[in-house]
Amino acid sequence: MNLFELTCNQFTERFRKQYGKGACHAESLYRSFYADVGFDPASLPCFAASPQSRQAVVTQFSHRVPEVIDRQSRDGVTKLALALSDGRVVETVVIPMANHATVCVSSQVGCRMGCRFCETGGMGLIRNLTAAEIVAQVFMVKVVLGIVARNVVFMGMGEPLDNFDAVVQAIRVLEDQRGLNIAKRRITLSTAGLVEGIRSLAALDWPHLKLAVSLNAADDVVRRSLMPVAGRHTMAALKQELQTFPMARGNVLLMEYVLIKGVNDDPAHAARLALFLKELPPVRLNLIPCNPRSSASYAPPSATDMDRFHQRLINDGIFVRMRKSKGADIQGACGQLGGRQAKGVGKR
Ligand code: SAH
Ligand code: SF4
């Protein structure tokens, strides 16, 4: 049984059933597991009197961590390539802030959404990650790199709503105060706009969770040309779903818009985008200059065109900012995950 897939309460429950031991033992075990990679359960004083249960715990509960097979840093951004137990590789990006870090986690190996501008999309879906494999990415950053992970964004490889159950369970584990303690308001789930997935998420009624939607276009025609998934999920359906999405006071929907030269960057697009956004609950729009893919002709617009687009949205009263993508030179920026390493099976 992998500790990374359980909340403390779930662990306590199993522990009680399996060993007849109480919450106290379980909780101190759980806390210790999440605090230190080299933690030895035998060292816990509560097991001093019961070597049998100590042995059982050591053999039955694992918190095996993925192996770091590559680590690159540039501009302070670190990209980790992590080999999973089957040798598949996922990428996790650590973006430093003033005195903490944002961890960008992957939810799948590859992605089946096939967005044309995205490196991961070119891989297709290889497999879903388990909740434990998602949580382990954050654990690695905290414990192995020693960096305080304060925010988690599901903006690495994969479409989180295409791996719904594992992602939901991972969020439950991440927010456990006896473990990694990352509250929902510091977790952002970014989706290409899967309407049923957003509806299922809404049904959980987690109003503090931050939802980001990768819009990337102001109308269905352009959107479909960039994101095949837009053929099944129109912007009207998306709008309707977002209008009823539960949100705590002060929470905003994030809209992501990758700016691509000659595709979605002219003033008419900006005007249409503003109209769309105005019909939504409070939104914040992030404009992201398209990062080049290894094999596609999409490019970012000129600085002048990006400024014009940005300014047009400001004039229309939209809360918008231009996001500088860090880590582009280590292929660690948005949409660049899934290069050589992720596709292959890890070197062991
Ligand atoms: N599948 C989810 C989350 C992972 S993608 C989603 O699509 O939202 C994370 C973000 O990277 C998305 O906002 C996506 O639009 C952006 N992205 C993808 N390719 C990009 C590229 N070439 N340049 C800049 N951003 C890109
Ligand atoms: Fe998948 Fe997101 Fe990339 Fe689209 S942008 S292919 S949904 S990872």
GROMACS .gro file of N, CA and C in nm, residues 64-219:
model
  468
   64ARG      N    1   0.763   0.458  -0.149
   64ARG     CA    2   0.875   0.460  -0.243
   64ARG      C    3   0.866   0.586  -0.329
   65VAL      N    4   0.976   0.654  -0.343
   65VAL     CA    5   0.973   0.778  -0.419
   65VAL      C    6   1.026   0.752  -0.560
   66PRO      N    7   0.978   0.831  -0.656
   66PRO     CA    8   1.032   0.813  -0.791
   66PRO      C    9   1.179   0.852  -0.795
   67GLU      N   10   1.247   0.803  -0.897
   67GLU     CA   11   1.391   0.832  -0.906
   67GLU      C   12   1.412   0.956  -0.993
   68VAL      N   13   1.493   1.048  -0.942
   68VAL     CA   14   1.523   1.168  -1.022
   68VAL      C   15   1.627   1.128  -1.127
   69ILE      N   16   1.586   1.129  -1.254
   69ILE     CA   17   1.684   1.087  -1.355
   69ILE      C   18   1.745   1.206  -1.427
   70ASP      N   19   1.683   1.321  -1.410
   70ASP     CA   20   1.745   1.439  -1.469
   70ASP      C   21   1.696   1.561  -1.395
   71ARG      N   22   1.783   1.660  -1.387
   71ARG     CA   23   1.748   1.781  -1.315
   71ARG      C   24   1.816   1.896  -1.384
   72GLN      N   25   1.738   1.991  -1.433
   72GLN     CA   26   1.797   2.105  -1.503
   72GLN      C   27   1.742   2.232  -1.445
   73SER      N   28   1.828   2.333  -1.430
   73SER     CA   29   1.781   2.461  -1.377
   73SER      C   30   1.829   2.574  -1.466
   74ARG      N   31   1.744   2.670  -1.483
   74ARG     CA   32   1.779   2.791  -1.556
   74ARG      C   33   1.684   2.898  -1.508
   75ASP      N   34   1.730   3.020  -1.491
   75ASP     CA   35   1.643   3.130  -1.443
   75ASP      C   36   1.582   3.096  -1.308
   76GLY      N   37   1.641   3.006  -1.231
   76GLY     CA   38   1.580   2.966  -1.105
   76GLY      C   39   1.473   2.858  -1.121
   77VAL      N   40   1.428   2.833  -1.243
   77VAL     CA   41   1.327   2.729  -1.265
   77VAL      C   42   1.396   2.594  -1.274
   78THR      N   43   1.344   2.498  -1.200
   78THR     CA   44   1.405   2.364  -1.205
   78THR      C   45   1.308   2.266  -1.266
   79LYS      N   46   1.356   2.188  -1.357
   79LYS     CA   47   1.272   2.082  -1.415
   79LYS      C   48   1.329   1.948  -1.372
   80LEU      N   49   1.243   1.868  -1.310
   80LEU     CA   50   1.285   1.734  -1.270
   80LEU      C   51   1.224   1.633  -1.365
   81ALA      N   52   1.303   1.538  -1.408
   81ALA     CA   53   1.248   1.423  -1.480
   81ALA      C   54   1.248   1.308  -1.381
   82LEU      N   55   1.129   1.254  -1.355
   82LEU     CA   56   1.115   1.150  -1.252
   82LEU      C   57   1.076   1.018  -1.317
   83ALA      N   58   1.152   0.914  -1.285
   83ALA     CA   59   1.118   0.782  -1.338
   83ALA      C   60   1.022   0.713  -1.241
   84LEU      N   61   0.911   0.665  -1.294
   84LEU     CA   62   0.810   0.597  -1.212
   84LEU      C   63   0.847   0.449  -1.201
   85SER      N   64   0.766   0.374  -1.127
   85SER     CA   65   0.806   0.235  -1.102
   85SER      C   66   0.810   0.151  -1.230
   86ASP      N   67   0.734   0.189  -1.333
   86ASP     CA   68   0.739   0.112  -1.458
   86ASP      C   69   0.839   0.170  -1.557
   87GLY      N   70   0.918   0.267  -1.511
   87GLY     CA   71   1.021   0.323  -1.599
   87GLY      C   72   0.972   0.442  -1.681
   88ARG      N   73   0.841   0.464  -1.682
   88ARG     CA   74   0.790   0.583  -1.752
   88ARG      C   75   0.842   0.708  -1.682
   89VAL      N   76   0.849   0.816  -1.757
   89VAL     CA   77   0.907   0.937  -1.699
   89VAL      C   78   0.805   1.050  -1.702
   90VAL      N   79   0.793   1.120  -1.590
   90VAL     CA   80   0.711   1.242  -1.590
   90VAL      C   81   0.799   1.361  -1.553
   91GLU      N   82   0.750   1.476  -1.588
   91GLU     CA   83   0.826   1.597  -1.560
   91GLU      C   84   0.751   1.685  -1.462
   92THR      N   85   0.825   1.740  -1.370
   92THR     CA   86   0.771   1.829  -1.267
   92THR      C   87   0.855   1.956  -1.271
   93VAL      N   88   0.789   2.070  -1.267
   93VAL     CA   89   0.864   2.195  -1.277
   93VAL      C   90   0.846   2.273  -1.147
   94VAL      N   91   0.956   2.328  -1.097
   94VAL     CA   92   0.951   2.406  -0.974
   94VAL      C   93   0.981   2.551  -1.008
   95ILE      N   94   0.885   2.638  -0.976
   95ILE     CA   95   0.900   2.779  -1.011
   95ILE      C   96   0.914   2.858  -0.881
   96PRO      N   97   1.030   2.915  -0.856
   96PRO     CA   98   1.051   2.984  -0.729
   96PRO      C   99   0.976   3.117  -0.723
   97MET      N  100   0.922   3.148  -0.606
   97MET     CA  101   0.860   3.278  -0.582
   97MET      C  102   0.947   3.345  -0.475
   98ALA      N  103   0.897   3.449  -0.409
   98ALA     CA  104   0.981   3.520  -0.313
   98ALA      C  105   1.039   3.427  -0.206
   99ASN      N  106   0.952   3.363  -0.126
   99ASN     CA  107   1.010   3.272  -0.026
   99ASN      C  108   0.939   3.137  -0.021
  100HIS      N  109   0.885   3.100  -0.133
  100HIS     CA  110   0.828   2.968  -0.144
  100HIS      C  111   0.830   2.930  -0.292
  101ALA      N  112   0.770   2.818  -0.325
  101ALA     CA  113   0.775   2.778  -0.465
  101ALA      C  114   0.639   2.728  -0.512
  102THR      N  115   0.619   2.739  -0.641
  102THR     CA  116   0.503   2.678  -0.703
  102THR      C  117   0.551   2.553  -0.776
  103VAL      N  118   0.480   2.445  -0.753
  103VAL     CA  119   0.518   2.320  -0.817
  103VAL      C  120   0.416   2.289  -0.926
  104CYS      N  121   0.466   2.269  -1.045
  104CYS     CA  122   0.379   2.240  -1.158
  104CYS      C  123   0.383   2.090  -1.180
  105VAL      N  124   0.273   2.023  -1.150
  105VAL     CA  125   0.274   1.876  -1.154
  105VAL      C  126   0.210   1.822  -1.281
  106SER      N  127   0.250   1.702  -1.316
  106SER     CA  128   0.190   1.630  -1.428
  106SER      C  129   0.080   1.539  -1.374
  107SER      N  130  -0.024   1.519  -1.455
  107SER     CA  131  -0.131   1.430  -1.413
  107SER      C  132  -0.140   1.305  -1.501
  108GLN      N  133  -0.070   1.306  -1.614
  108GLN     CA  134  -0.068   1.190  -1.703
  108GLN      C  135   0.070   1.183  -1.767
  109VAL      N  136   0.105   1.064  -1.818
  109VAL     CA  137   0.222   1.057  -1.904
  109VAL      C  138   0.167   1.080  -2.044
  110GLY      N  139   0.200   1.195  -2.103
  110GLY     CA  140   0.141   1.233  -2.231
  110GLY      C  141   0.004   1.296  -2.209
  111CYS      N  142  -0.072   1.305  -2.317
  111CYS     CA  143  -0.207   1.365  -2.310
  111CYS      C  144  -0.278   1.331  -2.439
  112ARG      N  145  -0.408   1.298  -2.429
  112ARG     CA  146  -0.474   1.261  -2.554
  112ARG      C  147  -0.551   1.375  -2.618
  113MET      N  148  -0.540   1.496  -2.565
  113MET     CA  149  -0.619   1.607  -2.618
  113MET      C  150  -0.561   1.661  -2.750
  114GLY      N  151  -0.434   1.637  -2.770
  114GLY     CA  152  -0.374   1.668  -2.902
  114GLY      C  153  -0.371   1.815  -2.942
  115CYS      N  154  -0.365   1.908  -2.847
  115CYS     CA  155  -0.357   2.049  -2.885
  115CYS      C  156  -0.234   2.070  -2.973
  116ARG      N  157  -0.255   2.144  -3.080
  116ARG     CA  158  -0.150   2.150  -3.183
  116ARG      C  159  -0.024   2.225  -3.141
  117PHE      N  160  -0.043   2.316  -3.047
  117PHE     CA  161   0.071   2.402  -3.008
  117PHE      C  162   0.149   2.341  -2.891
  118CYS      N  163   0.105   2.226  -2.843
  118CYS     CA  164   0.158   2.174  -2.716
  118CYS      C  165   0.244   2.050  -2.738
  119GLU      N  166   0.361   2.051  -2.680
  119GLU     CA  167   0.455   1.940  -2.693
  119GLU      C  168   0.396   1.810  -2.637
  120THR      N  169   0.334   1.820  -2.520
  120THR     CA  170   0.277   1.700  -2.458
  120THR      C  171   0.168   1.641  -2.548
  121GLY      N  172   0.090   1.730  -2.611
  121GLY     CA  173  -0.018   1.685  -2.698
  121GLY      C  174   0.034   1.597  -2.811
  122GLY      N  175   0.156   1.624  -2.855
  122GLY     CA  176   0.214   1.545  -2.964
  122GLY      C  177   0.249   1.402  -2.923
  123MET      N  178   0.251   1.376  -2.793
  123MET     CA  179   0.288   1.241  -2.746
  123MET      C  180   0.172   1.145  -2.748
  124GLY      N  181   0.049   1.197  -2.744
  124GLY     CA  182  -0.066   1.109  -2.720
  124GLY      C  183  -0.064   1.067  -2.574
  125LEU      N  184  -0.169   0.993  -2.535
  125LEU     CA  185  -0.173   0.950  -2.395
  125LEU      C  186  -0.099   0.818  -2.379
  126ILE      N  187  -0.003   0.816  -2.291
  126ILE     CA  188   0.066   0.690  -2.263
  126ILE      C  189  -0.001   0.621  -2.144
  127ARG      N  190  -0.016   0.694  -2.035
  127ARG     CA  191  -0.099   0.638  -1.927
  127ARG      C  192  -0.134   0.746  -1.824
  128ASN      N  193  -0.237   0.717  -1.748
  128ASN     CA  194  -0.273   0.804  -1.637
  128ASN      C  195  -0.174   0.787  -1.524
  129LEU      N  196  -0.154   0.892  -1.445
  129LEU     CA  197  -0.077   0.877  -1.322
  129LEU      C  198  -0.174   0.836  -1.212
  130THR      N  199  -0.123   0.767  -1.112
  130THR     CA  200  -0.204   0.738  -0.995
  130THR      C  201  -0.200   0.860  -0.903
  131ALA      N  202  -0.292   0.864  -0.807
  131ALA     CA  203  -0.291   0.974  -0.710
  131ALA      C  204  -0.155   0.978  -0.641
  132ALA      N  205  -0.102   0.860  -0.608
  132ALA     CA  206   0.026   0.855  -0.538
  132ALA      C  207   0.138   0.915  -0.623
  133GLU      N  208   0.134   0.889  -0.753
  133GLU     CA  209   0.240   0.943  -0.840
  133GLU      C  210   0.230   1.095  -0.853
  134ILE      N  211   0.109   1.147  -0.840
  134ILE     CA  212   0.093   1.293  -0.845
  134ILE      C  213   0.145   1.354  -0.714
  135VAL      N  214   0.103   1.297  -0.603
  135VAL     CA  215   0.145   1.349  -0.473
  135VAL      C  216   0.297   1.338  -0.457
  136ALA      N  217   0.353   1.227  -0.505
  136ALA     CA  218   0.498   1.206  -0.490
  136ALA      C  219   0.578   1.317  -0.557
  137GLN      N  220   0.524   1.378  -0.662
  137GLN     CA  221   0.598   1.486  -0.728
  137GLN      C  222   0.618   1.604  -0.632
  138VAL      N  223   0.514   1.635  -0.555
  138VAL     CA  224   0.523   1.748  -0.461
  138VAL      C  225   0.615   1.709  -0.344
  139PHE      N  226   0.602   1.585  -0.303
  139PHE     CA  227   0.688   1.535  -0.195
  139PHE      C  228   0.836   1.546  -0.234
  140MET      N  229   0.866   1.510  -0.357
  140MET     CA  230   1.005   1.515  -0.404
  140MET      C  231   1.060   1.656  -0.394
  141VAL      N  232   0.979   1.753  -0.431
  141VAL     CA  233   1.026   1.892  -0.430
  141VAL      C  234   1.053   1.937  -0.287
  142LYS      N  235   0.961   1.899  -0.199
  142LYS     CA  236   0.975   1.943  -0.060
  142LYS      C  237   1.090   1.870   0.008
  143VAL      N  238   1.090   1.739  -0.003
  143VAL     CA  239   1.182   1.661   0.078
  143VAL      C  240   1.317   1.640   0.009
  144VAL      N  241   1.314   1.616  -0.120
  144VAL     CA  242   1.440   1.588  -0.187
  144VAL      C  243   1.513   1.718  -0.222
  145LEU      N  244   1.439   1.817  -0.273
  145LEU     CA  245   1.507   1.943  -0.305
  145LEU      C  246   1.511   2.037  -0.185
  146GLY      N  247   1.430   2.008  -0.084
  146GLY     CA  248   1.428   2.095   0.033
  146GLY      C  249   1.363   2.230   0.005
  147ILE      N  250   1.273   2.234  -0.091
  147ILE     CA  251   1.207   2.360  -0.125
  147ILE      C  252   1.065   2.359  -0.069
  148VAL      N  253   1.024   2.468  -0.005
  148VAL     CA  254   0.888   2.472   0.049
  148VAL      C  255   0.790   2.491  -0.067
  149ALA      N  256   0.712   2.389  -0.090
  149ALA     CA  257   0.613   2.393  -0.198
  149ALA      C  258   0.485   2.452  -0.141
  150ARG      N  259   0.450   2.572  -0.183
  150ARG     CA  260   0.333   2.635  -0.124
  150ARG      C  261   0.212   2.628  -0.217
  151ASN      N  262   0.238   2.637  -0.345
  151ASN     CA  263   0.129   2.629  -0.443
  151ASN      C  264   0.153   2.512  -0.536
  152VAL      N  265   0.044   2.452  -0.576
  152VAL     CA  266   0.054   2.343  -0.673
  152VAL      C  267  -0.035   2.377  -0.792
  153VAL      N  268   0.019   2.366  -0.911
  153VAL     CA  269  -0.062   2.388  -1.031
  153VAL      C  270  -0.058   2.262  -1.116
  154PHE      N  271  -0.176   2.220  -1.161
  154PHE     CA  272  -0.183   2.104  -1.251
  154PHE      C  273  -0.167   2.157  -1.393
  155MET      N  274  -0.045   2.198  -1.425
  155MET     CA  275  -0.019   2.253  -1.558
  155MET      C  276   0.100   2.185  -1.623
  156GLY      N  277   0.135   2.069  -1.570
  156GLY     CA  278   0.244   1.994  -1.632
  156GLY      C  279   0.188   1.909  -1.745
  157MET      N  280   0.239   1.788  -1.759
  157MET     CA  281   0.190   1.702  -1.866
  157MET      C  282   0.051   1.648  -1.830
  158GLY      N  283  -0.035   1.644  -1.930
  158GLY     CA  284  -0.162   1.576  -1.912
  158GLY      C  285  -0.280   1.668  -1.888
  159GLU      N  286  -0.400   1.609  -1.908
  159GLU     CA  287  -0.525   1.681  -1.886
  159GLU      C  288  -0.585   1.626  -1.756
  160PRO      N  289  -0.583   1.704  -1.649
  160PRO     CA  290  -0.627   1.651  -1.519
  160PRO      C  291  -0.770   1.599  -1.518
  161LEU      N  292  -0.860   1.660  -1.594
  161LEU     CA  293  -0.999   1.612  -1.589
  161LEU      C  294  -1.019   1.485  -1.671
  162ASP      N  295  -0.916   1.444  -1.745
  162ASP     CA  296  -0.920   1.317  -1.815
  162ASP      C  297  -0.868   1.205  -1.723
  163ASN      N  298  -0.829   1.243  -1.604
  163ASN     CA  299  -0.781   1.145  -1.504
  163ASN      C  300  -0.844   1.188  -1.371
  164PHE      N  301  -0.976   1.201  -1.377
  164PHE     CA  302  -1.050   1.270  -1.272
  164PHE      C  303  -1.030   1.211  -1.132
  165ASP      N  304  -1.055   1.080  -1.118
  165ASP     CA  305  -1.054   1.022  -0.983
  165ASP      C  306  -0.918   1.034  -0.916
  166ALA      N  307  -0.813   1.010  -0.993
  166ALA     CA  308  -0.678   1.016  -0.934
  166ALA      C  309  -0.644   1.160  -0.896
  167VAL      N  310  -0.684   1.255  -0.979
  167VAL     CA  311  -0.653   1.395  -0.951
  167VAL      C  312  -0.730   1.442  -0.826
  168VAL      N  313  -0.856   1.403  -0.817
  168VAL     CA  314  -0.936   1.443  -0.700
  168VAL      C  315  -0.876   1.382  -0.572
  169GLN      N  316  -0.838   1.256  -0.581
  169GLN     CA  317  -0.778   1.194  -0.462
  169GLN      C  318  -0.645   1.261  -0.428
  170ALA      N  319  -0.567   1.294  -0.531
  170ALA     CA  320  -0.438   1.361  -0.506
  170ALA      C  321  -0.461   1.495  -0.436
  171ILE      N  322  -0.564   1.567  -0.475
  171ILE     CA  323  -0.591   1.697  -0.410
  171ILE      C  324  -0.626   1.674  -0.263
  172ARG      N  325  -0.705   1.570  -0.237
  172ARG     CA  326  -0.741   1.540  -0.098
  172ARG      C  327  -0.617   1.509  -0.015
  173VAL      N  328  -0.525   1.436  -0.074
  173VAL     CA  329  -0.403   1.402   0.000
  173VAL      C  330  -0.314   1.525   0.016
  174LEU      N  331  -0.300   1.602  -0.091
  174LEU     CA  332  -0.212   1.721  -0.085
  174LEU      C  333  -0.256   1.818   0.023
  175GLU      N  334  -0.389   1.828   0.041
  175GLU     CA  335  -0.436   1.931   0.135
  175GLU      C  336  -0.435   1.882   0.281
  176ASP      N  337  -0.406   1.755   0.302
  176ASP     CA  338  -0.411   1.705   0.439
  176ASP      C  339  -0.308   1.778   0.526
  177GLN      N  340  -0.357   1.836   0.635
  177GLN     CA  341  -0.268   1.916   0.718
  177GLN      C  342  -0.162   1.833   0.788
  178ARG      N  343  -0.187   1.703   0.798
  178ARG     CA  344  -0.086   1.619   0.864
  178ARG      C  345   0.017   1.568   0.765
  179GLY      N  346  -0.004   1.606   0.639
  179GLY     CA  347   0.092   1.566   0.534
  179GLY      C  348   0.155   1.688   0.470
  180LEU      N  349   0.124   1.710   0.342
  180LEU     CA  350   0.190   1.821   0.271
  180LEU      C  351   0.123   1.956   0.296
  181ASN      N  352  -0.001   1.954   0.342
  181ASN     CA  353  -0.068   2.075   0.389
  181ASN      C  354  -0.076   2.187   0.285
  182ILE      N  355  -0.124   2.153   0.167
  182ILE     CA  356  -0.141   2.254   0.064
  182ILE      C  357  -0.292   2.275   0.043
  183ALA      N  358  -0.340   2.385   0.097
  183ALA     CA  359  -0.485   2.408   0.096
  183ALA      C  360  -0.537   2.424  -0.047
  184LYS      N  361  -0.666   2.396  -0.064
  184LYS     CA  362  -0.725   2.402  -0.199
  184LYS      C  363  -0.708   2.539  -0.263
  185ARG      N  364  -0.713   2.644  -0.181
  185ARG     CA  365  -0.701   2.776  -0.244
  185ARG      C  366  -0.562   2.798  -0.302
  186ARG      N  367  -0.469   2.708  -0.271
  186ARG     CA  368  -0.335   2.720  -0.328
  186ARG      C  369  -0.310   2.612  -0.434
  187ILE      N  370  -0.419   2.549  -0.476
  187ILE     CA  371  -0.408   2.447  -0.581
  187ILE      C  372  -0.487   2.495  -0.703
  188THR      N  373  -0.422   2.493  -0.818
  188THR     CA  374  -0.490   2.531  -0.942
  188THR      C  375  -0.498   2.411  -1.034
  189LEU      N  376  -0.621   2.382  -1.076
  189LEU     CA  377  -0.640   2.273  -1.171
  189LEU      C  378  -0.665   2.336  -1.308
  190SER      N  379  -0.579   2.308  -1.401
  190SER     CA  380  -0.593   2.368  -1.534
  190SER      C  381  -0.646   2.264  -1.632
  191THR      N  382  -0.751   2.301  -1.704
  191THR     CA  383  -0.813   2.207  -1.797
  191THR      C  384  -0.829   2.269  -1.936
  192ALA      N  385  -0.828   2.181  -2.035
  192ALA     CA  386  -0.852   2.225  -2.171
  192ALA      C  387  -1.000   2.255  -2.192
  193GLY      N  388  -1.082   2.236  -2.089
  193GLY     CA  389  -1.224   2.272  -2.099
  193GLY      C  390  -1.315   2.154  -2.120
  194LEU      N  391  -1.291   2.044  -2.051
  194LEU     CA  392  -1.379   1.927  -2.062
  194LEU      C  393  -1.506   1.954  -1.980
  195VAL      N  394  -1.615   1.974  -2.051
  195VAL     CA  395  -1.736   2.023  -1.985
  195VAL      C  396  -1.788   1.925  -1.878
  196GLU      N  397  -1.793   1.795  -1.912
  196GLU     CA  398  -1.845   1.699  -1.811
  196GLU      C  399  -1.753   1.695  -1.690
  197GLY      N  400  -1.624   1.706  -1.717
  197GLY     CA  401  -1.527   1.704  -1.607
  197GLY      C  402  -1.547   1.825  -1.516
  198ILE      N  403  -1.572   1.940  -1.574
  198ILE     CA  404  -1.594   2.061  -1.494
  198ILE      C  405  -1.721   2.043  -1.411
  199ARG      N  406  -1.820   1.978  -1.473
  199ARG     CA  407  -1.946   1.955  -1.400
  199ARG      C  408  -1.922   1.861  -1.281
  200SER      N  409  -1.843   1.756  -1.303
  200SER     CA  410  -1.815   1.664  -1.192
  200SER      C  411  -1.736   1.735  -1.082
  201LEU      N  412  -1.648   1.823  -1.123
  201LEU     CA  413  -1.570   1.898  -1.025
  201LEU      C  414  -1.662   1.992  -0.947
  202ALA      N  415  -1.754   2.054  -1.018
  202ALA     CA  416  -1.849   2.145  -0.952
  202ALA      C  417  -1.931   2.067  -0.848
  203ALA      N  418  -1.964   1.941  -0.881
  203ALA     CA  419  -2.047   1.862  -0.789
  203ALA      C  420  -1.975   1.834  -0.657
  204LEU      N  421  -1.843   1.842  -0.658
  204LEU     CA  422  -1.769   1.821  -0.533
  204LEU      C  423  -1.785   1.940  -0.439
  205ASP      N  424  -1.825   2.052  -0.497
  205ASP     CA  425  -1.844   2.175  -0.420
  205ASP      C  426  -1.717   2.213  -0.340
  206TRP      N  427  -1.615   2.240  -0.414
  206TRP     CA  428  -1.487   2.286  -0.356
  206TRP      C  429  -1.466   2.432  -0.397
  207PRO      N  430  -1.533   2.525  -0.334
  207PRO     CA  431  -1.531   2.662  -0.386
  207PRO      C  432  -1.397   2.734  -0.373
  208HIS      N  433  -1.304   2.673  -0.297
  208HIS     CA  434  -1.174   2.741  -0.282
  208HIS      C  435  -1.072   2.697  -0.385
  209LEU      N  436  -1.099   2.583  -0.447
  209LEU     CA  437  -1.006   2.534  -0.549
  209LEU      C  438  -1.000   2.636  -0.663
  210LYS      N  439  -0.883   2.655  -0.719
  210LYS     CA  440  -0.872   2.747  -0.833
  210LYS      C  441  -0.885   2.666  -0.962
  211LEU      N  442  -0.978   2.709  -1.045
  211LEU     CA  443  -0.995   2.641  -1.173
  211LEU      C  444  -0.939   2.730  -1.283
  212ALA      N  445  -0.854   2.673  -1.367
  212ALA     CA  446  -0.801   2.746  -1.482
  212ALA      C  447  -0.851   2.676  -1.608
  213VAL      N  448  -0.893   2.754  -1.705
  213VAL     CA  449  -0.939   2.695  -1.831
  213VAL      C  450  -0.850   2.748  -1.943
  214SER      N  451  -0.797   2.655  -2.020
  214SER     CA  452  -0.714   2.696  -2.133
  214SER      C  453  -0.806   2.727  -2.250
  215LEU      N  454  -0.825   2.853  -2.273
  215LEU     CA  455  -0.922   2.898  -2.373
  215LEU      C  456  -0.854   2.905  -2.510
  216ASN      N  457  -0.752   2.986  -2.518
  216ASN     CA  458  -0.665   2.994  -2.636
  216ASN      C  459  -0.731   3.045  -2.764
  217ALA      N  460  -0.857   3.079  -2.757
  217ALA     CA  461  -0.925   3.133  -2.875
  217ALA      C  462  -1.049   3.207  -2.827
  218ALA      N  463  -1.101   3.291  -2.914
  218ALA     CA  464  -1.220   3.367  -2.876
  218ALA      C  465  -1.344   3.313  -2.944
  219ASP      N  466  -1.327   3.219  -3.036
  219ASP     CA  467  -1.445   3.158  -3.099
  219ASP      C  468  -1.417   3.012  -3.131
   0.00000   0.00000   0.00000
